[in-house]
Amino acid sequence: MNKFVAAALIGLVAAPATAQNHAAHDAAAATTAAPRFTLDTPIELIVADPAGKAALDTALPGISSHPAFDMFKSMSLNQVKPFSEGQLTDETLAKAAAALAAVK
């Protein structure tokens, strides 16, 4: 019987430590959350956010003022790439992805 009581007390003492570990894990997961914008985000959503627009215009100058913007704004950069006549290369998209990932 004493072993049972001892085991129960150990369980009670260990429970708060387990809860703390879960809380620490949840906090770490929150800091590694997915970026707000990616290459799959519709361009119009990125441009609607001032920080997103700045990041996009820095990585791809002139995209938000492009004459055909209204035609492609509902598409993502990944969707626009095949129609860009080579202007959206893997390198330019990588630069855009990095800039968008930095937006908080």
Coordinates of C-alpha atoms in Angstrom, one line a residue:
M1 CA 0.0 0.0 0.0
N2 CA 2.9 2.4 0.8
K3 CA 4.3 1.8 -2.7
F4 CA 1.0 2.9 -4.1
V5 CA 0.9 6.1 -2.1
A6 CA 4.5 6.8 -3.0
A7 CA 3.8 6.3 -6.7
A8 CA 0.7 8.6 -6.5
L9 CA 2.8 11.3 -4.8
I10 CA 5.5 11.0 -7.5
G11 CA 2.8 11.4 -10.1
L12 CA 1.5 14.5 -8.5
V13 CA 5.0 16.0 -8.3
A14 CA 5.8 15.1 -11.9
A15 CA 2.6 16.5 -13.3
P16 CA 3.5 20.2 -13.1
A17 CA 6.8 19.5 -14.8
T18 CA 5.0 17.8 -17.6
A19 CA 2.6 20.7 -18.0
Q20 CA 5.6 23.1 -18.1
N21 CA 7.2 21.0 -20.8
H22 CA 4.0 21.1 -22.9
A23 CA 3.8 24.9 -22.3
A24 CA 7.4 25.3 -23.5
H25 CA 6.8 23.2 -26.5
D26 CA 3.7 25.2 -27.4
A27 CA 5.6 28.5 -27.1
A28 CA 8.4 27.1 -29.3
A29 CA 5.8 26.0 -31.9
A30 CA 4.2 29.5 -31.9
T31 CA 7.6 31.1 -32.7
T32 CA 8.2 28.8 -35.6
A33 CA 4.7 29.4 -37.1
A34 CA 4.3 29.4 -40.9
P35 CA 5.1 32.7 -42.6
R36 CA 2.1 35.1 -43.3
F37 CA 2.9 35.2 -47.0
T38 CA 4.4 32.6 -49.4
L39 CA 4.7 32.1 -53.1
D40 CA 1.3 30.5 -53.0
T41 CA -0.5 33.5 -51.5
P42 CA -2.6 35.5 -53.9
I43 CA -0.6 38.6 -54.9
E44 CA -3.5 40.9 -54.1
L45 CA -3.5 39.7 -50.5
I46 CA 0.2 40.4 -50.2
V47 CA -0.1 43.9 -51.8
A48 CA -3.0 44.7 -49.5
D49 CA -0.6 44.5 -46.5
P50 CA 1.9 47.4 -46.4
A51 CA 4.7 45.3 -45.2
G52 CA 3.9 42.5 -47.7
K53 CA 3.7 45.1 -50.5
A54 CA 7.1 46.5 -49.5
A55 CA 8.7 43.1 -49.4
L56 CA 7.2 42.1 -52.8
D57 CA 8.2 45.4 -54.4
T58 CA 11.7 45.0 -53.0
A59 CA 12.1 41.5 -54.3
L60 CA 10.3 42.1 -57.6
P61 CA 10.5 45.8 -58.4
G62 CA 7.4 47.2 -60.2
I63 CA 5.2 44.1 -59.8
S64 CA 2.5 46.0 -57.9
S65 CA 2.4 48.7 -60.6
H66 CA 2.7 46.4 -63.6
P67 CA 0.2 47.4 -66.4
A68 CA -1.3 43.9 -66.3
F69 CA -1.6 43.8 -62.4
D70 CA -5.4 43.5 -62.5
M71 CA -5.1 40.4 -64.7
F72 CA -2.8 38.5 -62.4
K73 CA -3.4 39.9 -58.9
S74 CA -5.7 37.1 -57.9
M75 CA -3.0 34.5 -58.8
S76 CA 0.0 33.5 -56.7
L77 CA 3.6 34.0 -57.8
N78 CA 3.9 30.3 -58.4
Q79 CA 0.8 30.5 -60.6
V80 CA 2.1 33.5 -62.6
K81 CA 5.5 32.0 -63.2
P82 CA 4.6 30.0 -66.3
F83 CA 3.1 33.1 -67.9
S84 CA 5.9 35.5 -67.0
E85 CA 7.9 34.8 -70.2
G86 CA 11.0 33.9 -68.1
Q87 CA 10.9 37.0 -65.9
L88 CA 10.0 35.0 -62.8
T89 CA 12.9 32.7 -62.5
D90 CA 13.7 30.2 -59.7
E91 CA 16.2 32.8 -58.5
T92 CA 13.8 35.7 -58.4
L93 CA 11.1 33.6 -56.8
A94 CA 13.6 32.4 -54.1
K95 CA 14.4 36.1 -53.4
A96 CA 10.7 36.9 -53.2
A97 CA 10.1 33.9 -50.9
A98 CA 12.8 35.1 -48.5
A99 CA 11.4 38.6 -48.5
L100 CA 7.9 37.4 -47.9
A101 CA 9.0 35.0 -45.1
A102 CA 10.5 38.0 -43.3
V103 CA 7.2 39.8 -43.1
K104 CA 5.8 39.5 -39.6

